[in-house]
Amino acid sequence: AQTVTQSQPEMSVQEAETVTLSCTYDTSESDYYLFWYKQPPSRQMILVIRQEAYKQQNATENRFSVNFQKAAKSFSLKISDSQLGDAAMYFCVQGGSEKLVFGKGTKLTVNP
Amino acid sequence: GAGVSQSPSNKVTEKGKDVELRCDPISGHTALYWYRQSLGQGLEFLIYFQGNSAPDKSGLPSDRFSAERTGESVSTLTIQRTQQEDSAVYLCASSFFRGRPTGELFFGEGSRLTVL
C-alpha cells in the first residue's frame, strides 16, 4: 500500500528566509507522480508543484522548488524568500496507478 | 461553472438526522474524491470514483456513510443518523484521470458540517 509521511506537524520561518518541508513516501511502483498542495486558512486547496518520478530534474515554480531523491523516496519542498501569504497547511501527495495518497500535512507559520 | 462546486457550504444539523452533501465536479473530469477534514487536521480519504469503475469505498468510516455518482457528473455524500464526531469539513476534488491519477486535483471549497 502507498504511504506518505510528513514528519513535521508544524514549522515556522521568518519572512524572506528559506524553509524546507520534508516528505517521504513508500510505493512499489516505478512510475508515479508527487505533488505538494497548499491549504491556506480560507481552506481552498491549491496545487503548488508537481514532480514526475521518471524525471531526474527537480521541479521548480518561482520561489518553490523540490528536492526529489527517488532512491530514498524523499520529496522535500523548499520555499525561498518566504512571504506572509505562504502561511498555510502543506500536504505532500503521491499518485500512481491507484488513488492519490495524502500526507498528514505540515502547518507553516511565517513570522514578520 | 469553471471550478468544483460544493453545496451546502455550511450545514448545521441535529444528532440523529440525515444529511446530504453535493459535489459538482469540473466537466470532463472522470475522477472524483471525497475527503473529510477535522479542524486543523489532515485529509481523511473517504471514497474515490473513477469513470464507470466500481468506487473505492475503503475510507468510509461506517455504514452510515454512503456516496453515489451519476456517470461522470454530480456526486452526493450521504451521512445517516449523524453523530457529533461527524462534524468536519467535507472536501470534494476532481481530476482528469488519463489512465492514472497524474492530473492536478481541483478542490471545491468544502461543506462544513456541524452536528449539535
PDB file of C-alpha atoms in Angstrom:
ATOM      1  CA  ALA A   1       0.000   0.000   0.000  1.00  0.00           C
ATOM      2  CA  GLN A   2       1.122   3.530  -0.695  1.00  0.00           C
ATOM      3  CA  THR A   3       2.022   5.700   2.286  1.00  0.00           C
ATOM      4  CA  VAL A   4       3.122   9.314   2.603  1.00  0.00           C
ATOM      5  CA  THR A   5       4.824  10.616   5.746  1.00  0.00           C
ATOM      6  CA  GLN A   6       5.311  14.229   6.738  1.00  0.00           C
ATOM      7  CA  SER A   7       7.358  14.191   9.922  1.00  0.00           C
ATOM      8  CA  GLN A   8       6.988  17.888  10.748  1.00  0.00           C
ATOM      9  CA  PRO A   9       3.494  18.726  12.029  1.00  0.00           C
ATOM     10  CA  GLU A  10       4.466  22.387  12.353  1.00  0.00           C
ATOM     11  CA  MET A  11       7.212  24.640  11.019  1.00  0.00           C
ATOM     12  CA  SER A  12       7.917  28.342  11.257  1.00  0.00           C
ATOM     13  CA  VAL A  13      10.056  30.686   9.198  1.00  0.00           C
ATOM     14  CA  GLN A  14      10.929  34.359   9.237  1.00  0.00           C
ATOM     15  CA  GLU A  15       9.692  36.432   6.361  1.00  0.00           C
ATOM     16  CA  ALA A  16      12.220  36.494   3.479  1.00  0.00           C
ATOM     17  CA  GLU A  17      14.024  33.410   4.784  1.00  0.00           C
ATOM     18  CA  THR A  18      14.071  29.895   3.348  1.00  0.00           C
ATOM     19  CA  VAL A  19      12.296  26.863   4.769  1.00  0.00           C
ATOM     20  CA  THR A  20      12.249  23.198   3.781  1.00  0.00           C
ATOM     21  CA  LEU A  21       9.337  20.873   4.398  1.00  0.00           C
ATOM     22  CA  SER A  22      10.066  17.141   4.486  1.00  0.00           C
ATOM     23  CA  CYS A  23       8.164  14.272   2.932  1.00  0.00           C
ATOM     24  CA  THR A  24       8.898  10.590   2.487  1.00  0.00           C
ATOM     25  CA  TYR A  25       6.733   8.078   0.706  1.00  0.00           C
ATOM     26  CA  ASP A  26       6.554   4.392   0.039  1.00  0.00           C
ATOM     27  CA  THR A  27       5.393   2.808  -3.177  1.00  0.00           C
ATOM     28  CA  SER A  28       6.196  -0.327  -5.140  1.00  0.00           C
ATOM     29  CA  GLU A  29       5.513   1.396  -8.432  1.00  0.00           C
ATOM     30  CA  SER A  30       8.235   2.774 -10.653  1.00  0.00           C
ATOM     31  CA  ASP A  31       6.079   5.303 -12.464  1.00  0.00           C
ATOM     32  CA  TYR A  32       4.278   7.798 -10.289  1.00  0.00           C
ATOM     33  CA  TYR A  33       3.789  11.463  -9.570  1.00  0.00           C
ATOM     34  CA  LEU A  34       4.390  13.566  -6.490  1.00  0.00           C
ATOM     35  CA  PHE A  35       2.691  16.802  -5.560  1.00  0.00           C
ATOM     36  CA  TRP A  36       2.732  19.494  -2.924  1.00  0.00           C
ATOM     37  CA  TYR A  37      -0.606  21.110  -2.163  1.00  0.00           C
ATOM     38  CA  LYS A  38      -1.164  24.223  -0.070  1.00  0.00           C
ATOM     39  CA  GLN A  39      -4.242  24.908   2.024  1.00  0.00           C
ATOM     40  CA  PRO A  40      -4.425  28.469   3.374  1.00  0.00           C
ATOM     41  CA  PRO A  41      -6.841  29.414   6.175  1.00  0.00           C
ATOM     42  CA  SER A  42      -9.519  30.066   3.552  1.00  0.00           C
ATOM     43  CA  ARG A  43      -9.376  26.214   3.156  1.00  0.00           C
ATOM     44  CA  GLN A  44      -9.229  26.226  -0.676  1.00  0.00           C
ATOM     45  CA  MET A  45      -6.647  23.590  -1.622  1.00  0.00           C
ATOM     46  CA  ILE A  46      -4.141  24.741  -4.253  1.00  0.00           C
ATOM     47  CA  LEU A  47      -1.518  22.811  -6.211  1.00  0.00           C
ATOM     48  CA  VAL A  48       1.953  24.217  -5.532  1.00  0.00           C
ATOM     49  CA  ILE A  49       4.242  21.968  -7.537  1.00  0.00           C
ATOM     50  CA  ARG A  50       4.328  18.601  -9.295  1.00  0.00           C
ATOM     51  CA  GLN A  51       7.175  16.155  -9.933  1.00  0.00           C
ATOM     52  CA  GLU A  52       7.115  13.245 -12.349  1.00  0.00           C
ATOM     53  CA  ALA A  53       9.097  10.309 -10.966  1.00  0.00           C
ATOM     54  CA  TYR A  54      10.757   9.480 -14.280  1.00  0.00           C
ATOM     55  CA  LYS A  55      12.262  12.957 -14.473  1.00  0.00           C
ATOM     56  CA  GLN A  56      15.563  13.403 -12.667  1.00  0.00           C
ATOM     57  CA  GLN A  57      15.436  17.180 -12.779  1.00  0.00           C
ATOM     58  CA  ASN A  58      13.849  18.743  -9.727  1.00  0.00           C
ATOM     59  CA  ALA A  59      10.706  20.748 -10.403  1.00  0.00           C
ATOM     60  CA  THR A  60      10.658  24.468  -9.680  1.00  0.00           C
ATOM     61  CA  GLU A  61       7.866  27.025  -9.639  1.00  0.00           C
ATOM     62  CA  ASN A  62       9.127  30.514  -8.890  1.00  0.00           C
ATOM     63  CA  ARG A  63      10.072  30.532  -5.178  1.00  0.00           C
ATOM     64  CA  PHE A  64       9.070  26.886  -4.732  1.00  0.00           C
ATOM     65  CA  SER A  65      11.374  24.007  -5.564  1.00  0.00           C
ATOM     66  CA  VAL A  66      11.653  20.371  -4.643  1.00  0.00           C
ATOM     67  CA  ASN A  67      14.490  18.034  -3.780  1.00  0.00           C
ATOM     68  CA  PHE A  68      13.414  14.702  -5.237  1.00  0.00           C
ATOM     69  CA  GLN A  69      15.514  11.732  -4.155  1.00  0.00           C
ATOM     70  CA  LYS A  70      13.923   8.738  -5.864  1.00  0.00           C
ATOM     71  CA  ALA A  71      16.110   6.057  -4.325  1.00  0.00           C
ATOM     72  CA  ALA A  72      15.496   7.431  -0.852  1.00  0.00           C
ATOM     73  CA  LYS A  73      11.814   8.039  -1.630  1.00  0.00           C
ATOM     74  CA  SER A  74      12.130  11.570  -0.376  1.00  0.00           C
ATOM     75  CA  PHE A  75      10.371  14.632  -1.756  1.00  0.00           C
ATOM     76  CA  SER A  76      11.044  17.846   0.170  1.00  0.00           C
ATOM     77  CA  LEU A  77       9.679  21.288  -0.640  1.00  0.00           C
ATOM     78  CA  LYS A  78      11.856  24.375  -0.378  1.00  0.00           C
ATOM     79  CA  ILE A  79      10.255  27.791  -0.123  1.00  0.00           C
ATOM     80  CA  SER A  80      12.653  30.657  -0.766  1.00  0.00           C
ATOM     81  CA  ASP A  81      12.118  34.292   0.215  1.00  0.00           C
ATOM     82  CA  SER A  82       9.132  33.300   2.362  1.00  0.00           C
ATOM     83  CA  GLN A  83       6.167  35.630   2.299  1.00  0.00           C
ATOM     84  CA  LEU A  84       3.319  36.108   4.739  1.00  0.00           C
ATOM     85  CA  GLY A  85       0.969  34.646   2.153  1.00  0.00           C
ATOM     86  CA  ASP A  86       2.868  31.356   2.267  1.00  0.00           C
ATOM     87  CA  ALA A  87       1.387  30.621   5.682  1.00  0.00           C
ATOM     88  CA  ALA A  88      -0.756  27.529   5.228  1.00  0.00           C
ATOM     89  CA  MET A  89      -1.001  23.780   5.662  1.00  0.00           C
ATOM     90  CA  TYR A  90       1.165  21.972   3.142  1.00  0.00           C
ATOM     91  CA  PHE A  91       0.332  18.466   2.017  1.00  0.00           C
ATOM     92  CA  CYS A  92       2.633  16.057   0.253  1.00  0.00           C
ATOM     93  CA  VAL A  93       0.764  13.767  -2.161  1.00  0.00           C
ATOM     94  CA  GLN A  94       1.747  10.677  -4.117  1.00  0.00           C
ATOM     95  CA  GLY A  95      -0.175   9.286  -7.065  1.00  0.00           C
ATOM     96  CA  GLY A  96       0.414   6.241  -9.236  1.00  0.00           C
ATOM     97  CA  SER A  97      -1.926   3.688 -10.733  1.00  0.00           C
ATOM     98  CA  GLU A  98      -4.199   3.882  -7.705  1.00  0.00           C
ATOM     99  CA  LYS A  99      -5.832   6.777  -5.933  1.00  0.00           C
ATOM    100  CA  LEU A 100      -3.831   9.731  -4.708  1.00  0.00           C
ATOM    101  CA  VAL A 101      -2.486   9.456  -1.154  1.00  0.00           C
ATOM    102  CA  PHE A 102      -2.051  12.485   1.104  1.00  0.00           C
ATOM    103  CA  GLY A 103       0.361  13.016   3.962  1.00  0.00           C
ATOM    104  CA  LYS A 104      -0.989  14.427   7.237  1.00  0.00           C
ATOM    105  CA  GLY A 105       0.277  17.910   6.480  1.00  0.00           C
ATOM    106  CA  THR A 106       2.730  20.467   7.844  1.00  0.00           C
ATOM    107  CA  LYS A 107       1.440  23.739   9.226  1.00  0.00           C
ATOM    108  CA  LEU A 108       3.739  26.560   8.143  1.00  0.00           C
ATOM    109  CA  THR A 109       3.797  29.843  10.051  1.00  0.00           C
ATOM    110  CA  VAL A 110       5.556  32.858   8.553  1.00  0.00           C
ATOM    111  CA  ASN A 111       6.717  35.417  11.092  1.00  0.00           C
ATOM    112  CA  PRO A 112       7.014  39.077  10.051  1.00  0.00           C
TER     113      PRO A 112
ATOM    114  CA  GLY B   1     -19.022  26.687 -13.647  1.00  0.00           C
ATOM    115  CA  ALA B   2     -15.272  26.695 -14.017  1.00  0.00           C
ATOM    116  CA  GLY B   3     -14.423  25.006 -10.750  1.00  0.00           C
ATOM    117  CA  VAL B   4     -15.600  22.266  -8.414  1.00  0.00           C
ATOM    118  CA  SER B   5     -18.779  23.341  -6.698  1.00  0.00           C
ATOM    119  CA  GLN B   6     -19.936  22.017  -3.345  1.00  0.00           C
ATOM    120  CA  SER B   7     -23.184  22.600  -1.525  1.00  0.00           C
ATOM    121  CA  PRO B   8     -24.170  23.484   1.061  1.00  0.00           C
ATOM    122  CA  SER B   9     -21.128  25.450   2.179  1.00  0.00           C
ATOM    123  CA  ASN B  10     -22.295  25.186   5.754  1.00  0.00           C
ATOM    124  CA  LYS B  11     -24.731  22.777   7.353  1.00  0.00           C
ATOM    125  CA  VAL B  12     -25.850  22.616  10.966  1.00  0.00           C
ATOM    126  CA  THR B  13     -27.906  19.618  11.929  1.00  0.00           C
ATOM    127  CA  GLU B  14     -29.106  17.788  14.982  1.00  0.00           C
ATOM    128  CA  LYS B  15     -27.697  14.492  16.102  1.00  0.00           C
ATOM    129  CA  GLY B  16     -29.568  11.621  14.500  1.00  0.00           C
ATOM    130  CA  LYS B  17     -30.636  13.489  11.370  1.00  0.00           C
ATOM    131  CA  ASP B  18     -29.534  12.535   7.868  1.00  0.00           C
ATOM    132  CA  VAL B  19     -27.552  14.960   5.719  1.00  0.00           C
ATOM    133  CA  GLU B  20     -26.719  15.044   2.048  1.00  0.00           C
ATOM    134  CA  LEU B  21     -23.719  16.874   0.622  1.00  0.00           C
ATOM    135  CA  ARG B  22     -23.388  17.596  -3.055  1.00  0.00           C
ATOM    136  CA  CYS B  23     -20.385  17.945  -5.349  1.00  0.00           C
ATOM    137  CA  ASP B  24     -20.383  19.204  -8.935  1.00  0.00           C
ATOM    138  CA  PRO B  25     -17.003  18.331 -10.487  1.00  0.00           C
ATOM    139  CA  ILE B  26     -15.378  20.091 -13.394  1.00  0.00           C
ATOM    140  CA  SER B  27     -16.933  18.959 -16.657  1.00  0.00           C
ATOM    141  CA  GLY B  28     -14.929  16.134 -18.242  1.00  0.00           C
ATOM    142  CA  HIS B  29     -13.185  15.098 -15.042  1.00  0.00           C
ATOM    143  CA  THR B  30     -13.516  11.372 -14.670  1.00  0.00           C
ATOM    144  CA  ALA B  31     -12.019  11.034 -11.193  1.00  0.00           C
ATOM    145  CA  LEU B  32     -13.798  12.315  -8.079  1.00  0.00           C
ATOM    146  CA  TYR B  33     -12.696  12.105  -4.468  1.00  0.00           C
ATOM    147  CA  TRP B  34     -14.389  12.825  -1.153  1.00  0.00           C
ATOM    148  CA  TYR B  35     -12.269  13.705   1.866  1.00  0.00           C
ATOM    149  CA  ARG B  36     -13.057  14.665   5.441  1.00  0.00           C
ATOM    150  CA  GLN B  37     -11.010  17.201   7.347  1.00  0.00           C
ATOM    151  CA  SER B  38     -11.372  17.937  11.038  1.00  0.00           C
ATOM    152  CA  LEU B  39     -10.281  21.326  12.366  1.00  0.00           C
ATOM    153  CA  GLY B  40      -6.573  21.838  11.798  1.00  0.00           C
ATOM    154  CA  GLN B  41      -6.062  18.240  10.752  1.00  0.00           C
ATOM    155  CA  GLY B  42      -5.080  16.436   7.590  1.00  0.00           C
ATOM    156  CA  LEU B  43      -7.308  14.922   4.969  1.00  0.00           C
ATOM    157  CA  GLU B  44      -9.097  11.669   5.663  1.00  0.00           C
ATOM    158  CA  PHE B  45      -9.872   9.791   2.447  1.00  0.00           C
ATOM    159  CA  LEU B  46     -13.485   8.649   2.212  1.00  0.00           C
ATOM    160  CA  ILE B  47     -14.301   7.440  -1.290  1.00  0.00           C
ATOM    161  CA  TYR B  48     -12.962   7.572  -4.856  1.00  0.00           C
ATOM    162  CA  PHE B  49     -14.904   7.365  -8.108  1.00  0.00           C
ATOM    163  CA  GLN B  50     -13.193   6.753 -11.433  1.00  0.00           C
ATOM    164  CA  GLY B  51     -15.337   6.659 -14.534  1.00  0.00           C
ATOM    165  CA  ASN B  52     -17.566   3.601 -14.643  1.00  0.00           C
ATOM    166  CA  SER B  53     -15.331   1.525 -12.374  1.00  0.00           C
ATOM    167  CA  ALA B  54     -16.579   0.335  -9.004  1.00  0.00           C
ATOM    168  CA  PRO B  55     -15.852   3.075  -6.458  1.00  0.00           C
ATOM    169  CA  ASP B  56     -13.132   2.673  -3.868  1.00  0.00           C
ATOM    170  CA  LYS B  57     -15.111   2.882  -0.633  1.00  0.00           C
ATOM    171  CA  SER B  58     -12.266   1.798   1.617  1.00  0.00           C
ATOM    172  CA  GLY B  59     -12.209   5.100   3.525  1.00  0.00           C
ATOM    173  CA  LEU B  60     -15.829   5.285   4.566  1.00  0.00           C
ATOM    174  CA  PRO B  61     -15.757   5.207   8.394  1.00  0.00           C
ATOM    175  CA  SER B  62     -19.042   3.369   8.934  1.00  0.00           C
ATOM    176  CA  ASP B  63     -22.125   2.095   7.136  1.00  0.00           C
ATOM    177  CA  ARG B  64     -23.835   5.379   7.984  1.00  0.00           C
ATOM    178  CA  PHE B  65     -21.774   6.914   5.192  1.00  0.00           C
ATOM    179  CA  SER B  66     -22.565   6.354   1.530  1.00  0.00           C
ATOM    180  CA  ALA B  67     -21.884   8.139  -1.716  1.00  0.00           C
ATOM    181  CA  GLU B  68     -23.146   7.998  -5.237  1.00  0.00           C
ATOM    182  CA  ARG B  69     -22.057   9.434  -8.519  1.00  0.00           C
ATOM    183  CA  THR B  70     -24.109   9.586 -11.674  1.00  0.00           C
ATOM    184  CA  GLY B  71     -21.772   8.813 -14.564  1.00  0.00           C
ATOM    185  CA  GLU B  72     -19.063  11.434 -14.606  1.00  0.00           C
ATOM    186  CA  SER B  73     -21.145  14.198 -13.112  1.00  0.00           C
ATOM    187  CA  VAL B  74     -22.622  15.092  -9.757  1.00  0.00           C
ATOM    188  CA  SER B  75     -21.806  13.151  -6.615  1.00  0.00           C
ATOM    189  CA  THR B  76     -23.689  13.099  -3.334  1.00  0.00           C
ATOM    190  CA  LEU B  77     -22.309  12.052   0.023  1.00  0.00           C
ATOM    191  CA  THR B  78     -24.975  10.952   2.486  1.00  0.00           C
ATOM    192  CA  ILE B  79     -24.489  10.610   6.211  1.00  0.00           C
ATOM    193  CA  GLN B  80     -27.310   8.865   8.031  1.00  0.00           C
ATOM    194  CA  ARG B  81     -28.098   9.259  11.721  1.00  0.00           C
ATOM    195  CA  THR B  82     -25.399  11.885  12.157  1.00  0.00           C
ATOM    196  CA  GLN B  83     -23.212  11.855  15.255  1.00  0.00           C
ATOM    197  CA  GLN B  84     -21.230  14.707  16.807  1.00  0.00           C
ATOM    198  CA  GLU B  85     -17.970  13.112  15.671  1.00  0.00           C
ATOM    199  CA  ASP B  86     -19.146  13.560  12.076  1.00  0.00           C
ATOM    200  CA  SER B  87     -18.617  17.321  12.454  1.00  0.00           C
ATOM    201  CA  ALA B  88     -15.919  18.298   9.963  1.00  0.00           C
ATOM    202  CA  VAL B  89     -15.313  19.905   6.594  1.00  0.00           C
ATOM    203  CA  TYR B  90     -16.104  17.565   3.724  1.00  0.00           C
ATOM    204  CA  LEU B  91     -13.983  18.270   0.671  1.00  0.00           C
ATOM    205  CA  CYS B  92     -14.626  17.104  -2.860  1.00  0.00           C
ATOM    206  CA  ALA B  93     -11.983  17.060  -5.584  1.00  0.00           C
ATOM    207  CA  SER B  94     -11.934  16.043  -9.221  1.00  0.00           C
ATOM    208  CA  SER B  95      -9.313  15.418 -11.874  1.00  0.00           C
ATOM    209  CA  PHE B  96      -8.928  14.234 -15.438  1.00  0.00           C
ATOM    210  CA  PHE B  97      -7.677  10.684 -14.967  1.00  0.00           C
ATOM    211  CA  ARG B  98      -5.956   9.764 -18.255  1.00  0.00           C
ATOM    212  CA  GLY B  99      -5.161   6.242 -17.136  1.00  0.00           C
ATOM    213  CA  ARG B 100      -3.573   7.144 -13.819  1.00  0.00           C
ATOM    214  CA  PRO B 101      -4.008   9.898 -11.273  1.00  0.00           C
ATOM    215  CA  THR B 102      -1.393  12.172 -12.773  1.00  0.00           C
ATOM    216  CA  GLY B 103      -3.576  15.150 -13.261  1.00  0.00           C
ATOM    217  CA  GLU B 104      -3.939  18.081 -10.924  1.00  0.00           C
ATOM    218  CA  LEU B 105      -6.640  17.655  -8.319  1.00  0.00           C
ATOM    219  CA  PHE B 106      -9.109  20.530  -8.286  1.00  0.00           C
ATOM    220  CA  PHE B 107     -10.809  21.034  -4.961  1.00  0.00           C
ATOM    221  CA  GLY B 108     -14.097  22.568  -4.003  1.00  0.00           C
ATOM    222  CA  GLU B 109     -14.318  24.922  -1.060  1.00  0.00           C
ATOM    223  CA  GLY B 110     -15.839  22.234   1.104  1.00  0.00           C
ATOM    224  CA  SER B 111     -19.003  21.742   3.098  1.00  0.00           C
ATOM    225  CA  ARG B 112     -18.672  22.461   6.803  1.00  0.00           C
ATOM    226  CA  LEU B 113     -20.903  20.105   8.772  1.00  0.00           C
ATOM    227  CA  THR B 114     -21.746  20.790  12.399  1.00  0.00           C
ATOM    228  CA  VAL B 115     -23.719  18.199  14.331  1.00  0.00           C
ATOM    229  CA  LEU B 116     -25.237  19.509  17.534  1.00  0.00           C
TER     230      LEU B 116
END
